[in-house]
Amino acid sequence: TVTRTEIEIDSDKAAALGVPVTDVFRALTATGGVKGSRLVNGRRVVQMDERFRSGDLNAIRIRTLPTRTGDDAPLSTFVTARAVEVSPV
């Protein structure tokens, strides 16, 4: 098995801050580490590659995203990361 980081995007929390889920997904994709994504119970779950093993959001170099008010919101405000074991592809 391989340890990867899965990131669940809470679209309700992101929307409350005026941060589109597409912006969150784009920012994660820009790291070059997205292996795939899927919807689970209405929430977007993004699987990151092996470089992001720990489930630690700090390992992903996106700290904040701009909100509709122009403030920056920490990624941890609307995403949850966890390390998961997956079968190698």
C-alpha positions as MATLAB code, in Angstrom:
seq = 'TVTRTEIEIDSDKAAALGVPVTDVFRALTATGGVKGSRLVNGRRVVQMDERFRSGDLNAIRIRTLPTRTGDDAPLSTFVTARAVEVSPV';
ca = [
       0.000    0.000    0.000;
       0.928    3.631   -0.469;
       0.089    6.469    1.903;
      -1.552    9.448    0.225;
      -3.318   12.525    1.421;
      -7.028   12.894    0.783;
      -8.445   16.364    1.034;
     -12.152   16.912    1.550;
     -13.418   20.332    0.465;
     -16.357   21.643    2.485;
     -18.235   23.556   -0.207;
     -20.640   25.114    2.317;
     -17.827   26.655    4.346;
     -16.003   27.769    1.207;
     -19.193   29.346   -0.166;
     -19.837   31.135    3.141;
     -16.459   32.821    2.708;
     -17.034   33.519   -0.978;
     -14.360   31.059   -2.106;
     -15.551   28.967   -5.061;
     -14.768   25.247   -4.797;
     -13.300   25.510   -8.291;
     -10.699   27.963   -6.909;
      -9.778   25.505   -4.156;
      -9.489   22.669   -6.677;
      -7.468   24.865   -9.065;
      -5.079   25.816   -6.252;
      -4.600   22.171   -5.285;
      -4.101   21.212   -8.937;
      -1.434   23.929   -9.278;
       0.715   21.997   -6.778;
       1.057   19.297   -9.426;
       0.046   16.670   -6.913;
      -3.605   15.909   -7.649;
      -4.152   12.237   -8.514;
      -7.916   12.489   -8.877;
     -11.109   13.653   -7.253;
     -14.606   12.418   -6.613;
     -17.847   13.474   -4.975;
     -18.664   11.784   -1.664;
     -21.972   12.712   -0.028;
     -22.000   16.004   -1.930;
     -18.439   16.922   -0.957;
     -15.447   17.014   -3.240;
     -12.618   14.688   -2.131;
      -9.240   15.252   -3.781;
      -6.558   12.565   -3.679;
      -3.019   13.925   -3.674;
       0.023   11.965   -4.859;
       2.808   10.386   -2.829;
       4.624   13.682   -2.234;
       1.799   14.656    0.108;
       1.874   11.642    2.416;
       1.352   13.072    5.844;
      -2.203   14.368    5.695;
      -0.643   17.646    6.846;
      -2.001   20.693    5.063;
       1.292   22.490    5.687;
       2.946   20.031    3.292;
       0.770   21.553    0.581;
       2.188   24.978   -0.006;
      -1.162   26.726   -0.333;
      -1.710   28.541    2.898;
      -4.589   30.862    2.019;
      -7.104   31.723   -0.679;
      -8.728   35.128   -1.140;
     -12.321   35.550    0.048;
     -15.001   37.805   -1.442;
     -14.078   40.496    1.121;
     -10.470   40.457   -0.073;
      -9.156   38.805    3.088;
      -7.188   35.592    2.935;
      -8.764   32.457    4.408;
      -6.543   29.618    5.621;
      -7.015   26.475    3.565;
      -7.753   24.625    6.807;
     -10.927   26.721    7.193;
     -12.743   24.770    4.492;
     -10.747   21.607    3.844;
      -9.892   18.549    5.909;
      -6.813   16.485    5.134;
      -6.107   12.942    6.205;
      -3.544   10.302    5.365;
      -5.030    7.177    3.777;
      -3.580    3.868    2.646;
      -4.301    3.009   -0.985;
      -3.251    0.212   -3.298;
      -0.555    1.251   -5.776;
      -1.791    1.727   -9.311;
];
